[in-house]
Structures are given as C-alpha cells and as structure tokens.
Amino acid sequence: MSNQFRDHLGRPIIAVTGMGVITSLGQGLEDNWAALTGGRSGIHEITRFPVNELSTRIAGTVDFIDLPVANAVERSYAMARETTLEALAQAGLSGDFNGPLFLAAPPVEPEWSARFELADRAGPAEEPGDAYDRFLAAMRERPDPVFHEAVLFGSISERLADRFGTRGLPVTLSTACASGATAIQLGVEAIRQGRTERALTVATDGSVSAEALIRFSLLSALSTQNDPPEKASKPFTKDRDGFVIAEGAATLVLESLESAIARGAKVYGIVKGCGEKADSFHRTRSSPDGGPAIATIRAALEDAGVGEEAIGYINAHGTSTPENDKMEYGAMLSVFGERLKSIPVSSNKSMIGHTLTAAGAVEAVFSLQTILTGTLPPTINYQNPDPSIELDVVPNVKRAQQVSAVLSNSFGFGGQNASLVLAAEPR
Amino acid sequence: MAKSENDVVITGIGLVSSMGVGREAHEALILGDHAPAPIVETERFAPYPVHPLPAIDWSQQIAKRGDQRQMENWQRLGVFAAGLALDDAGFKDDAEACASMDMIVAAGGGERDINVDSMIVDEALKRNDREALLNQKLTTELRPTLFLAQLSNLLAGNISIVHKVTGSSRTFMGEEGAGVSAVETAAARIRAGQSTHALVGGAFIAERLDIILMVEAIKGHQTGAWSPIWARDKDHGGGMIMGSVGAFLILESRAHAEARGARIYATIETVEGDRGNRAEGLLEKRLERMVEGAKPELVMSGTTGFHDLAAREKAFFEKTFPNAAIRGFGGLIGHSVEAQFTAGIGLAAMALGAGKPVAAFDTDHEKAMTKPASTAIVTTIGHQRGEGIALLAANA
C-alpha cells in the first residue's frame, strides 16, 4: 500500500475536492472571499419580519435566494442545494454522487403562519389553552401533508439525497454551533472506515425568524448594538455584547486523496484531523476553565498527527459574546502557550455573523481558502481591544501570509465542541 | 461468525415504556409464556389512543431537582433512560469510562408551550397585525428556559450534565431514520476501531398535542380503541398508535467489554439504513438487500401499524424467512419514532441474552416460538421515509 495516500496512523488521507458557500455576503466562494478579505460586513437590518419592538433588530439573513415558499425548510434546502451544486461543479462530479450524505440542519418547527392558518380554519376557543384541540379538529376535517412534511427533520436531506443521488440513509445532525464541523467529521470517519471513497458534507441554516431571534434574545445571547448593523459583531473587543444571528450554507466534497488523484481531481486541501469533547458544565455556559475546549483542540491536533507548532493560523469560533471569546482565548492560550501571540487568529463572524448550524462548515471553507490564497481574512470592528485577550486578530484589514495548516474551532451551545485541522495538499 | 476484538456488542439496555421501567420489567413481560396486555390511554387525547408513560421516580436517575426542572418530559425521559442503560452496563459510577464514552442521540424536538401558543393564536384571531402581536407575546410570555428544553441537541447536553458522558456528543435528527443512523454510525466506528464504547438511543413522548397534530396532518393515527398492530381497522384512521418510550443502549467493542468482564446480551452483526421510493417492490428490494445472508429465527418488527406498510413488511418477512417468528413490538409499547429502532434492538437483545423465546404479542397474527432464537432481525420502517435493519446474534 502506497503511503503517500495514508496518514500517520495508516488511514486514508482526506482531500477536499469541491467547496461551495453562501452567506449574507453573497452566493459562491468567489464573491464571498472577495467580500470577506475586503473586510465587508453582511450584517443588516432585518426586513423579513417586523422588528420595531425587539431589542435586537439586525441579522445576517440571506434574502437573495428564490424560494417557492418563504419558510425555514425551503430556505435551508435551497441554500444547501446551491452550495452543493457549486461544490460538485468544482469537484468535476456530475450524475449520481454515490457516496453518503451528512447534513447539518437546523431543528425546524411549524411556522407561525401555519398555526395562524389552522386557527383561522378551526372554530373559536371554547376554553383557554385549547388551540391544539382546535387545530386537531381542523386537521381531521382536512389533512395537510404539506404541514407534515414541513415539520419533519428528515425532509431536507431527503430532497438533497434525491437531487444528488447520494447513497444510503443520509444523516441529518445537530450539534448546535458545532454542527457544520460535525458533518465534516462524520464524512472523514466514513472514508477512514473504508465505507466509501467520497462523502458529501453539507451544513445549512436558514432559520432566522421572530421566534428564533426572541429565544436567543431572552437568553441575552445577542448583540443589541443595532446601529450601525455592520459594527455589531466585534469579537475579542472590550465592548463585544453578543453574537449576531445569521444564515448561510456550505458544502464540502470529501474524497480519499487516493481516489481524488486517481480521477485527476484538483485537491483544494486536506482535512487532517478532527477533535471533539462534550462539556458537562451547564446548558448554555462553557466550563469556565475551558477544559472541554482545550481537550477538543488537543484531540484535533492529535488526530491530525501534528504538534501545536504546525498551526499557522486559527479560524476562531469568535462569536463576539463576552463569554465565548474569553473562554476560547483561555483555551487557545493553554494549548499554544506563549506562541499564541504570534499566531494570527481571526473571526469570520465579525463579518458574516453566527451562521449557527452552518458555521463550522462555512468557516472550514474559508479556512481552506485562506491556505489556498495566502490571505488571512481580518477580524473587523476591532477598534477597542479587550486588554485581557492578547491576540493578533488580524485587525480590520486582511494580511498576505502563507499558512500550511489551520485550526478551525466550533464551540457549541449545549456543550458540543468540535475542532478541525485543515491543511494544504501534501507535496 | 468468528469472534473479533472489534465486534460490536450490546452490554447495556435502558428501556422505559408504558409496560414499565427498566430492562427487567420488560424481560418479565416479553419472555413469559403468554402475550402481555398492552397499556393504552384512550381518554386523555381522544379520539387518539396512546401508550402512556409509566409511573417514574425521576430522582432514581436524575438526582438533582434542579436538573429535573430544567427539562420537559421529552428530555427528562431520555436522560432517565440513558441513566438506566449506563446502570445496566455497570458504567454509572465509572467517571473515567463516562468521560471517554461516545454518545449519539436520536432526537426530535421538544415540547411546545401549549398555553402560550394558544394565547397567541387566540389573540391573533382578533387582530390584523399578527406579526407585531407575535413579537410582543413571544417577548413577554416565552420562558427563556423553555427554549433549551425544546432544542434537539439539548437532550444530549443534559445527558452530559447529569451523567457526565462527555467523550463526544452528537445529535442525529430525522424521525425514525435518526435512530437507525445513530446505531449504524456508532457500530461502524466501533468496528473500525474509532470508538470503544458508546451510548446510543433516543426518547419520544407520545402524550403531546403538538406531536399528535403532526401525525394527524397525514391521518396517521388509529382512532378510538387499541387493536392488534397487524390488524388495525382501515375504518378507524391510519393505523399508528404512538407510545412514550425512552430507549438507550450501550454498545462496546468486544475487547473493551471482555476486558472489564461485562455481560454481553448480543452482538450486532450488521446494521444498515436506506431510503428511497417505496412504490410496489422497491421497498422490498431494499429490505432484501439489507437482510441478505441472514437466517433469523426472530424478526422484531418496529412497524408503525400503517395499514399498507405493516402488511407489506409482514408479507416480506413471511416469504423471506418462513420459519422465523415475527413480533410487532409497536403493538405492545406503541410507535416511538426516534426511539423505535433502539427500543427494538433492546427488546431483541433481551431475548437473545436471556436465551428465551419471546411470547407472541398478538396470538392471532404471530406464531409461537418453541425454542430461543440465536439470531434476530430488528426492523424499523419509517412512517414517512427511511428504513433500518439490524441483525443481532446471541453471544454464543
């Protein structure tokens, strides 16, 4: 067995042969990268629903994709379809994909418009709290298969599986803010297991609605600095006050390096290692000592078979919440020690906001693009540094710098953490 | 099959259903000499019968009251069943084993606040600025903690908090298929040496109007009274009776289990999921591929009870394995969507582990077993999509 295609543990090396991305900055890798390296923000005032009385009125919603019906499932599917089309075209693959599908997708619930519609066609209230009894009576009179399909968590992957001819039962997953990275990790594992030569890993989130926004607001997780919107997300600064909710999607075509080379595919980079560790501290807060985040980063480095000195740039989780940025800094400091000061660390979220379920994959695509182009995207809105966080955040302006390996962090709400080590194609 | 270090073995079963709490309670019912009587609640959600939760002393698995309060029933049931599985495998107080244990949870969504939803739609009926009303009401009426109780990945999050299972935490979604993928993924990792021990499972609460509404949208429920799952009446709805179930398993590599002297209920020989068009013959073709080479004496069927799907599944297995006994466990504990596949695997593993025949759940449509099974197939054919098959063998 040739070892040019095997890693330090004798496993197949995983190549990325196709990438696609959508964020509030636009559609497609090229446009996104131009905006991202130009330091442009995609955060804007919300127009999807009225926001006058809400404390947060801004988001990084994606409002430029055509939808048959405006709901979270249609939007999430449409973005996933578009990024997958882009990634497969880049990979030079057409026809049935013939590998497994791993999809990170938001948990969906019926839209409020659907509840209002049911209430309209049901009778009036007979007693407080009886809306669902009336909804049921209305459903008995006239079933609504569209309502059913719209609330099934498996409906997005079903459509992607049919559209792209993936193999087997697709996995739909959610590990909160780490979901996108987990999807990639599942694809990596499947190829390493020898179950497949290629895997389609997709992450999408088009679920910004009034209720989603208000739920995060009630947990004091969102920035309320609405004006101007593009200045709200300011990771690692002293006046950061929460994340900015956003939408987006990304697709990565993963392939064993051997099969990629054999078919003459262009290799955009390597997924060298994945690490994960769950937190048992609290439902919304990370362990203050950063233990699980530290373990996650270390696990990713170990899986990649590299020491901390190999990492030339860190694509931070960097949500711009007071707590995450402090905890993430502490975790990085304890892994990288004094050298951390000399490793550039930037947060894409300063420009695209927090794309939640999609974030891990969107940021993996940008990490690979960083390696490919030798350009570090900046952390914008870095005007007032937090003195307790001593980082080179690539402040405000992009930087030309070649890097061969990147660490991309995703630390989730609910204790789920994942880190990826992405690297240049081996020479 | 020759034994190997990375065989996937089942060493813990945590099951809660209308039939009772824990493995022993279920063994006593299904491994006896006559069909146990199902427990059905027909009044509370009439016209929809459901298999309700049994009486549960939550503090047995969730010691802190504060933790119990942070969850609604769906998460609480899952955390409780996960604790039972850990207990059953002897991992409950093994902090080190839990800290390195992998976890995959098959999750749906959590409970809606029915009163808040009702208040909002009732008010909206009188208004024409519904979106503004929605903002006002959600801002003032939603309990911040309810969001966490509704989030799919927070069942796993709560298991980490309560039981300290932190090796990894993944939540799969997608109805019945989520349970299938959870077992398939955990088993594939163990077989490949990527994992040594894993907690896998899910929970489902049938006693929820928001869930009942989802299935009524396709007229899926049997209405009125319970009837045997293989003979549900087409004049009374779609055939499904849902059941509240929490079902978790501990899967281990044979080497890991044997090194600690764990009791092995059964081996998972193969487990696979698939999906696709279900037009006549196509579903059967996928099932045929997935059971190829198997020679089961027992088919533990997770059929939903949907008339057409139940009939097709039964016909397929009667034709393919004429000597095998079929048991539709949904008739006994109800259909539990995300928890269905791990519940079926748990029940089959109990029979294989105890080396006893399984009583017919429905004597009119299921034949008696005269001797214990040494291999069993577990099925789950999703109510809308997705199919899963596991082949289990006794640990001879």
Coordinates of N, CA and C in Angstrom, one line a residue, chain B residues 11-208:
Chain B
T11 N -24.0 -4.2 25.8 CA -23.8 -4.5 27.2 C -24.7 -3.7 28.1
G12 N -25.5 -2.9 27.6 CA -26.4 -2.1 28.5 C -27.7 -1.8 27.7
I13 N -28.8 -2.0 28.4 CA -30.2 -1.7 27.9 C -30.9 -0.8 28.9
G14 N -31.3 0.4 28.4 CA -32.1 1.2 29.3 C -33.5 1.5 28.6
L15 N -34.5 0.9 29.1 CA -35.8 1.0 28.3 C -36.9 1.4 29.3
V16 N -37.6 2.4 28.9 CA -38.8 2.8 29.6 C -40.0 2.8 28.6
S17 N -41.1 2.2 28.9 CA -42.3 2.3 28.0 C -43.5 2.2 28.9
S18 N -44.7 2.2 28.3 CA -45.9 2.1 29.0 C -45.9 0.8 29.8
M19 N -45.1 -0.2 29.4 CA -45.0 -1.5 30.0 C -44.2 -1.5 31.3
G20 N -43.4 -0.5 31.5 CA -42.7 -0.4 32.8 C -41.4 0.3 32.6
V21 N -40.6 0.2 33.7 CA -39.3 0.9 33.8 C -38.2 -0.1 33.9
G22 N -37.3 -0.1 32.9 CA -36.1 -0.9 33.1 C -36.1 -2.2 32.3
R23 N -35.0 -2.7 32.1 CA -34.8 -4.0 31.4 C -35.6 -5.1 32.0
E24 N -35.4 -5.3 33.3 CA -36.1 -6.5 34.0 C -37.6 -6.5 33.8
A25 N -38.2 -5.3 33.9 CA -39.6 -5.2 33.8 C -40.1 -5.7 32.4
H26 N -39.3 -5.3 31.4 CA -39.7 -5.7 30.0 C -39.4 -7.1 29.8
E27 N -38.3 -7.6 30.3 CA -38.0 -9.1 30.2 C -39.1 -9.9 30.7
A28 N -39.6 -9.5 31.9 CA -40.6 -10.3 32.6 C -41.9 -10.4 31.7
L29 N -42.1 -9.3 30.9 CA -43.3 -9.3 30.1 C -43.2 -10.0 28.8
I30 N -42.0 -9.8 28.1 CA -42.0 -10.4 26.8 C -41.4 -11.8 26.7
L31 N -40.8 -12.2 27.8 CA -40.2 -13.6 27.8 C -41.0 -14.5 28.6
G32 N -42.2 -14.1 29.0 CA -43.1 -15.0 29.7 C -43.8 -16.0 28.7
D33 N -44.8 -16.7 29.2 CA -45.4 -17.7 28.3 C -46.7 -17.3 27.7
H34 N -47.2 -16.0 27.9 CA -48.3 -15.6 27.2 C -48.2 -14.1 26.9
A35 N -49.0 -13.7 26.0 CA -48.9 -12.3 25.5 C -49.3 -11.3 26.6
P36 N -48.4 -10.3 26.8 CA -48.7 -9.3 27.8 C -49.8 -8.4 27.3
A37 N -50.6 -7.9 28.2 CA -51.7 -6.9 27.7 C -51.1 -5.5 27.6
P38 N -51.3 -4.9 26.5 CA -50.8 -3.5 26.3 C -51.5 -2.5 27.2
I39 N -50.8 -1.5 27.6 CA -51.4 -0.4 28.4 C -51.7 0.8 27.5
V40 N -53.0 1.2 27.4 CA -53.4 2.2 26.5 C -54.3 3.2 27.2
E41 N -53.9 4.5 26.9 CA -54.7 5.6 27.4 C -55.7 6.1 26.3
T42 N -57.0 5.9 26.4 CA -57.9 6.3 25.3 C -58.7 7.5 25.6
E43 N -58.6 8.1 26.8 CA -59.4 9.2 27.1 C -58.7 10.6 26.9
R44 N -57.5 10.7 27.4 CA -56.9 12.0 27.6 C -56.7 12.7 26.2
F45 N -56.5 12.0 25.1 CA -56.2 12.6 23.8 C -57.3 12.1 22.8
A46 N -58.4 11.7 23.3 CA -59.5 11.1 22.4 C -59.7 12.1 21.3
P47 N -59.9 11.6 20.1 CA -60.0 10.1 19.7 C -58.7 9.3 19.5
Y48 N -57.6 9.9 20.0 CA -56.3 9.2 19.7 C -55.8 8.4 20.9
P49 N -55.8 7.1 20.8 CA -55.2 6.3 21.9 C -53.7 6.5 21.9
V50 N -53.1 6.4 23.1 CA -51.6 6.5 23.2 C -51.2 5.5 24.3
H51 N -50.0 5.0 24.1 CA -49.4 4.2 25.2 C -48.6 5.2 26.1
P52 N -49.1 5.4 27.3 CA -48.6 6.5 28.1 C -47.3 6.1 28.9
L53 N -46.7 7.1 29.4 CA -45.5 6.9 30.3 C -46.0 6.1 31.5
P54 N -45.1 5.2 32.0 CA -45.5 4.6 33.3 C -45.2 5.5 34.5
A55 N -45.5 5.1 35.7 CA -45.0 5.9 36.8 C -43.5 5.8 36.9
I56 N -42.9 7.0 37.0 CA -41.4 7.1 37.0 C -41.0 7.9 38.3
D57 N -40.1 7.4 39.0 CA -39.4 8.1 40.1 C -38.2 8.7 39.4
W58 N -38.3 10.0 38.9 CA -37.2 10.6 38.2 C -35.9 10.7 38.9
S59 N -36.1 10.8 40.3 CA -34.8 11.1 41.0 C -33.9 9.8 41.1
Q60 N -34.5 8.7 40.6 CA -33.6 7.5 40.6 C -32.4 7.7 39.6
Q61 N -32.7 8.4 38.5 CA -31.6 8.6 37.5 C -31.2 10.1 37.4
I62 N -32.0 11.0 37.9 CA -31.7 12.4 37.8 C -31.8 13.0 39.2
A63 N -30.7 12.9 39.9 CA -30.6 13.1 41.3 C -31.1 14.5 41.7
K64 N -30.6 15.5 40.9 CA -30.8 16.9 41.3 C -32.2 17.4 40.8
R65 N -33.0 17.9 41.7 CA -34.3 18.5 41.4 C -34.1 19.6 40.4
G66 N -33.0 20.4 40.6 CA -32.8 21.5 39.6 C -32.6 21.0 38.2
D67 N -31.9 19.9 38.0 CA -31.7 19.3 36.7 C -33.1 18.8 36.2
Q68 N -33.9 18.2 37.0 CA -35.2 17.8 36.6 C -36.0 18.9 36.1
R69 N -36.0 20.0 36.8 CA -36.8 21.2 36.4 C -36.3 21.9 35.1
Q70 N -35.1 21.7 34.8 CA -34.6 22.3 33.5 C -35.1 21.7 32.3
M71 N -35.7 20.5 32.4 CA -36.2 19.8 31.3 C -37.7 19.6 31.3
E72 N -38.2 19.4 30.0 CA -39.6 19.0 29.9 C -39.5 17.4 29.8
N73 N -40.7 16.8 29.7 CA -40.7 15.3 29.7 C -39.8 14.6 28.7
W74 N -39.8 15.2 27.5 CA -39.0 14.5 26.4 C -37.6 14.3 26.8
Q75 N -36.9 15.4 27.2 CA -35.5 15.4 27.6 C -35.4 14.5 28.9
R76 N -36.3 14.7 29.8 CA -36.2 14.0 31.1 C -36.3 12.5 30.9
L77 N -37.2 12.1 30.0 CA -37.3 10.7 29.7 C -36.0 10.1 29.1
G78 N -35.4 10.9 28.2 CA -34.2 10.4 27.5 C -33.0 10.3 28.5
V79 N -32.9 11.4 29.3 CA -31.8 11.4 30.3 C -32.0 10.2 31.3
F80 N -33.3 9.9 31.7 CA -33.6 8.8 32.6 C -33.2 7.5 31.9
A81 N -33.7 7.3 30.7 CA -33.4 6.0 30.0 C -31.9 5.8 29.8
A82 N -31.2 6.9 29.5 CA -29.7 6.9 29.3 C -29.1 6.4 30.6
G83 N -29.6 6.9 31.7 CA -29.1 6.5 33.0 C -29.3 5.0 33.3
L84 N -30.5 4.6 32.9 CA -30.7 3.1 33.1 C -29.7 2.3 32.3
A85 N -29.4 2.7 31.1 CA -28.5 1.9 30.2 C -27.1 1.9 30.8
L86 N -26.7 3.1 31.3 CA -25.4 3.2 32.0 C -25.3 2.3 33.2
D87 N -26.4 2.3 34.0 CA -26.5 1.5 35.2 C -26.4 0.0 34.8
D88 N -27.2 -0.4 33.8 CA -27.3 -1.8 33.3 C -25.9 -2.3 32.9
A89 N -25.2 -1.4 32.3 CA -23.8 -1.8 31.8 C -22.8 -1.7 32.8
G90 N -23.1 -1.2 34.0 CA -22.1 -1.1 35.1 C -21.2 0.1 34.9
F91 N -21.7 1.1 34.1 CA -20.9 2.3 33.9 C -21.3 3.5 34.7
K92 N -22.4 3.4 35.4 CA -23.0 4.5 36.1 C -22.0 5.3 37.0
D93 N -21.2 4.6 37.7 CA -20.3 5.3 38.6 C -18.9 5.3 38.2
D94 N -18.7 5.0 36.9 CA -17.4 4.9 36.4 C -17.1 6.2 35.6
A95 N -16.6 7.2 36.4 CA -16.4 8.5 35.8 C -15.5 8.5 34.6
E96 N -14.4 7.7 34.7 CA -13.5 7.7 33.6 C -14.1 7.1 32.4
A97 N -14.8 6.0 32.5 CA -15.5 5.4 31.3 C -16.5 6.4 30.7
C98 N -17.2 7.1 31.6 CA -18.2 8.1 31.0 C -17.5 9.3 30.3
A99 N -16.4 9.7 30.9 CA -15.7 10.8 30.3 C -15.1 10.5 28.9
S100 N -14.9 9.2 28.6 CA -14.4 8.9 27.3 C -15.4 8.2 26.4
M101 N -16.6 8.2 26.9 CA -17.7 7.5 26.2 C -18.3 8.3 25.1
D102 N -18.4 7.7 23.9 CA -19.1 8.4 22.8 C -20.6 8.4 23.0
M103 N -21.3 9.4 22.4 CA -22.7 9.4 22.6 C -23.3 9.9 21.2
I104 N -24.4 9.2 20.8 CA -25.2 9.6 19.7 C -26.6 9.5 20.1
V105 N -27.3 10.7 20.1 CA -28.7 10.7 20.4 C -29.6 11.0 19.2
A106 N -30.6 10.2 19.1 CA -31.6 10.4 18.0 C -32.7 11.3 18.6
A107 N -32.8 12.5 18.1 CA -33.7 13.5 18.7 C -34.7 14.1 17.7
G108 N -35.9 14.3 18.3 CA -36.9 15.1 17.6 C -36.8 16.5 18.3
G109 N -37.9 17.2 18.4 CA -37.9 18.5 19.0 C -38.6 18.4 20.3
G110 N -38.4 19.4 21.2 CA -39.0 19.4 22.5 C -40.4 20.0 22.5
E111 N -41.1 19.9 23.6 CA -42.4 20.3 23.8 C -42.7 21.8 23.5
R112 N -43.7 22.1 22.8 CA -44.2 23.5 22.7 C -44.9 23.8 24.0
D113 N -45.0 25.1 24.3 CA -45.8 25.6 25.4 C -47.2 25.8 24.9
I114 N -48.1 24.8 25.1 CA -49.4 24.8 24.5 C -50.2 26.1 25.0
N115 N -50.0 26.5 26.2 CA -50.8 27.7 26.7 C -50.3 28.9 26.0
V116 N -49.0 29.1 25.8 CA -48.6 30.3 25.1 C -49.0 30.3 23.7
D117 N -48.8 29.2 23.0 CA -49.3 29.1 21.6 C -50.8 29.4 21.5
S118 N -51.5 28.9 22.4 CA -53.0 29.1 22.4 C -53.3 30.6 22.6
M119 N -52.7 31.2 23.5 CA -52.9 32.6 23.8 C -52.6 33.4 22.6
I120 N -51.5 33.1 21.9 CA -51.1 33.9 20.8 C -52.1 33.7 19.6
V121 N -52.4 32.5 19.3 CA -53.4 32.4 18.1 C -54.8 32.9 18.5
D122 N -55.2 32.8 19.7 CA -56.5 33.3 20.1 C -56.5 34.8 19.9
E123 N -55.5 35.5 20.4 CA -55.4 36.9 20.3 C -55.3 37.3 18.8
A124 N -54.5 36.5 18.0 CA -54.3 36.9 16.6 C -55.6 36.8 15.8
L125 N -56.6 36.0 16.3 CA -57.8 35.9 15.6 C -58.6 37.2 15.6
K126 N -58.2 38.1 16.6 CA -58.9 39.4 16.7 C -58.1 40.5 16.1
R127 N -57.0 40.2 15.6 CA -56.1 41.3 15.2 C -55.7 41.2 13.7
N128 N -55.3 42.3 13.1 CA -54.7 42.1 11.8 C -53.2 42.5 11.7
D129 N -52.6 42.8 12.9 CA -51.2 43.0 12.9 C -50.5 41.8 13.6
R130 N -50.7 40.6 13.0 CA -50.3 39.4 13.7 C -48.8 39.3 14.0
E131 N -48.0 39.8 13.1 CA -46.5 39.7 13.3 C -46.1 40.6 14.5
A132 N -46.7 41.8 14.6 CA -46.3 42.6 15.7 C -46.8 42.0 17.0
L133 N -48.0 41.4 17.0 CA -48.5 40.7 18.2 C -47.6 39.6 18.6
L134 N -47.1 38.9 17.6 CA -46.2 37.7 17.8 C -45.0 38.2 18.6
N135 N -44.4 39.3 18.1 CA -43.2 39.8 18.8 C -43.5 40.2 20.2
Q136 N -44.6 40.9 20.4 CA -45.0 41.3 21.8 C -45.1 40.1 22.7
K137 N -45.9 39.1 22.3 CA -46.3 38.0 23.1 C -45.1 37.1 23.4
L138 N -44.3 36.8 22.3 CA -43.2 35.9 22.5 C -42.2 36.6 23.4
T139 N -42.0 37.9 23.3 CA -41.0 38.6 24.2 C -41.5 38.5 25.7
T140 N -42.8 38.6 25.9 CA -43.2 38.6 27.3 C -43.6 37.3 27.8
E141 N -44.0 36.4 27.0 CA -44.6 35.1 27.5 C -43.7 33.9 27.5
L142 N -42.7 33.9 26.6 CA -41.9 32.7 26.5 C -41.0 32.6 27.7
R143 N -40.9 31.4 28.3 CA -39.9 31.2 29.3 C -38.5 31.0 28.7
P144 N -37.5 31.7 29.1 CA -36.2 31.6 28.5 C -35.7 30.1 28.5
T145 N -36.0 29.5 29.6 CA -35.5 28.1 29.8 C -36.2 27.1 28.9
L146 N -37.4 27.5 28.4 CA -38.2 26.6 27.6 C -37.4 26.3 26.2
F147 N -36.8 27.4 25.7 CA -36.0 27.2 24.5 C -35.0 26.1 24.6
L148 N -34.4 26.0 25.8 CA -33.4 25.0 26.0 C -34.0 23.6 26.1
A149 N -35.2 23.6 26.7 CA -35.9 22.3 26.8 C -36.4 21.9 25.4
Q150 N -36.5 22.8 24.5 CA -37.0 22.5 23.1 C -35.9 22.1 22.2
L151 N -34.7 22.5 22.4 CA -33.6 22.3 21.5 C -33.3 20.9 21.4
S152 N -33.2 20.4 20.1 CA -32.9 19.0 19.9 C -31.6 18.5 20.5
N153 N -30.6 19.3 20.4 CA -29.3 18.8 20.9 C -29.1 18.9 22.4
L154 N -30.1 19.5 23.0 CA -30.0 19.6 24.5 C -30.4 18.3 25.2
L155 N -31.0 17.3 24.6 CA -31.1 16.0 25.2 C -29.7 15.5 25.5
A156 N -28.9 15.5 24.5 CA -27.5 15.1 24.6 C -26.8 16.0 25.7
G157 N -27.1 17.3 25.6 CA -26.5 18.2 26.5 C -26.8 17.9 27.9
N158 N -28.0 17.5 28.2 CA -28.5 17.2 29.5 C -27.9 15.8 30.0
I159 N -27.7 14.9 29.1 CA -27.1 13.6 29.4 C -25.6 13.9 29.9
S160 N -25.0 14.8 29.2 CA -23.6 15.2 29.6 C -23.6 15.8 31.0
I161 N -24.6 16.7 31.2 CA -24.6 17.4 32.5 C -25.0 16.4 33.6
V162 N -26.0 15.6 33.4 CA -26.5 14.7 34.5 C -25.6 13.5 34.7
H163 N -25.2 12.8 33.6 CA -24.4 11.6 33.7 C -22.9 11.7 33.4
K164 N -22.5 12.9 33.0 CA -21.1 13.2 32.7 C -20.5 12.3 31.6
V165 N -21.4 12.0 30.6 CA -20.9 11.3 29.4 C -20.4 12.4 28.5
T166 N -19.1 12.5 28.3 CA -18.5 13.6 27.6 C -17.5 13.2 26.5
G167 N -17.3 12.0 26.2 CA -16.3 11.6 25.2 C -16.6 12.3 23.9
S168 N -17.8 12.2 23.5 CA -18.3 13.0 22.3 C -19.8 13.1 22.4
S169 N -20.4 14.0 21.7 CA -21.8 14.2 21.8 C -22.3 14.6 20.4
R170 N -23.1 13.7 19.8 CA -23.7 14.0 18.5 C -25.2 13.8 18.6
T171 N -25.9 14.6 17.9 CA -27.4 14.5 17.9 C -27.8 14.3 16.4
F172 N -28.5 13.2 16.2 CA -29.0 13.0 14.8 C -30.5 13.3 14.8
M173 N -30.9 13.8 13.7 CA -32.4 14.1 13.6 C -32.9 13.4 12.3
G174 N -34.2 13.4 12.2 CA -34.8 12.9 11.0 C -35.7 11.6 11.3
E175 N -36.5 11.8 12.4 CA -37.5 10.8 12.7 C -36.9 9.4 12.9
E176 N -37.6 8.4 12.4 CA -37.1 7.0 12.7 C -35.7 6.8 12.2
G177 N -35.4 7.4 11.0 CA -34.0 7.3 10.4 C -32.9 7.7 11.4
A178 N -33.2 8.7 12.2 CA -32.2 9.2 13.1 C -31.7 8.1 14.1
G179 N -32.7 7.3 14.5 CA -32.3 6.2 15.4 C -31.5 5.1 14.7
V180 N -31.9 4.9 13.4 CA -31.1 3.9 12.6 C -29.7 4.4 12.4
S181 N -29.6 5.7 12.0 CA -28.2 6.2 11.7 C -27.4 6.3 13.0
A182 N -28.0 6.5 14.1 CA -27.3 6.6 15.3 C -26.6 5.2 15.6
V183 N -27.3 4.1 15.5 CA -26.8 2.8 15.7 C -25.8 2.5 14.6
E184 N -26.1 2.8 13.4 CA -25.2 2.4 12.3 C -23.9 3.2 12.4
T185 N -23.9 4.4 12.8 CA -22.7 5.2 12.9 C -21.8 4.7 14.1
A186 N -22.5 4.5 15.3 CA -21.8 4.1 16.4 C -21.1 2.7 16.2
A187 N -21.9 1.8 15.5 CA -21.3 0.5 15.2 C -20.2 0.5 14.2
A188 N -20.3 1.4 13.2 CA -19.2 1.5 12.2 C -18.0 2.0 12.9
R189 N -18.1 2.9 13.8 CA -16.9 3.5 14.5 C -16.3 2.4 15.4
I190 N -17.1 1.7 16.1 CA -16.5 0.6 16.9 C -15.8 -0.4 16.1
R191 N -16.5 -0.8 15.0 CA -15.9 -1.9 14.1 C -14.6 -1.4 13.5
A192 N -14.5 -0.1 13.3 CA -13.2 0.4 12.6 C -12.2 0.8 13.7
G193 N -12.5 0.6 14.9 CA -11.5 0.9 16.0 C -11.5 2.4 16.3
Q194 N -12.5 3.2 15.9 CA -12.5 4.6 16.2 C -13.2 4.9 17.5
S195 N -13.8 3.9 18.1 CA -14.6 4.1 19.3 C -14.6 2.8 20.1
T196 N -14.5 2.8 21.4 CA -14.6 1.6 22.2 C -15.9 1.4 22.9
H197 N -16.5 2.5 23.3 CA -17.8 2.3 24.0 C -18.7 3.5 23.8
A198 N -20.0 3.3 23.5 CA -20.8 4.4 23.1 C -22.2 4.2 23.7
L199 N -22.8 5.3 24.0 CA -24.2 5.4 24.5 C -25.0 5.9 23.3
V200 N -26.1 5.1 22.9 CA -26.8 5.4 21.7 C -28.3 5.2 22.0
G201 N -29.1 6.2 21.6 CA -30.6 6.0 21.8 C -31.3 7.2 21.6
G202 N -32.6 7.2 22.1 CA -33.5 8.3 21.9 C -34.7 8.2 22.8
A203 N -35.5 9.2 22.8 CA -36.7 9.2 23.6 C -37.8 9.9 22.8
F204 N -39.0 9.5 23.1 CA -40.2 10.0 22.4 C -41.4 10.1 23.4
I205 N -42.0 11.3 23.4 CA -43.2 11.4 24.2 C -44.4 11.5 23.3
A206 N -45.3 10.5 23.4 CA -46.5 10.4 22.6 C -47.6 11.3 23.1
E207 N -47.5 11.6 24.4 CA -48.6 12.4 25.1 C -48.4 13.9 24.9
R208 N -48.3 14.3 23.6 CA -48.1 15.7 23.3 C -49.0 16.1 22.2

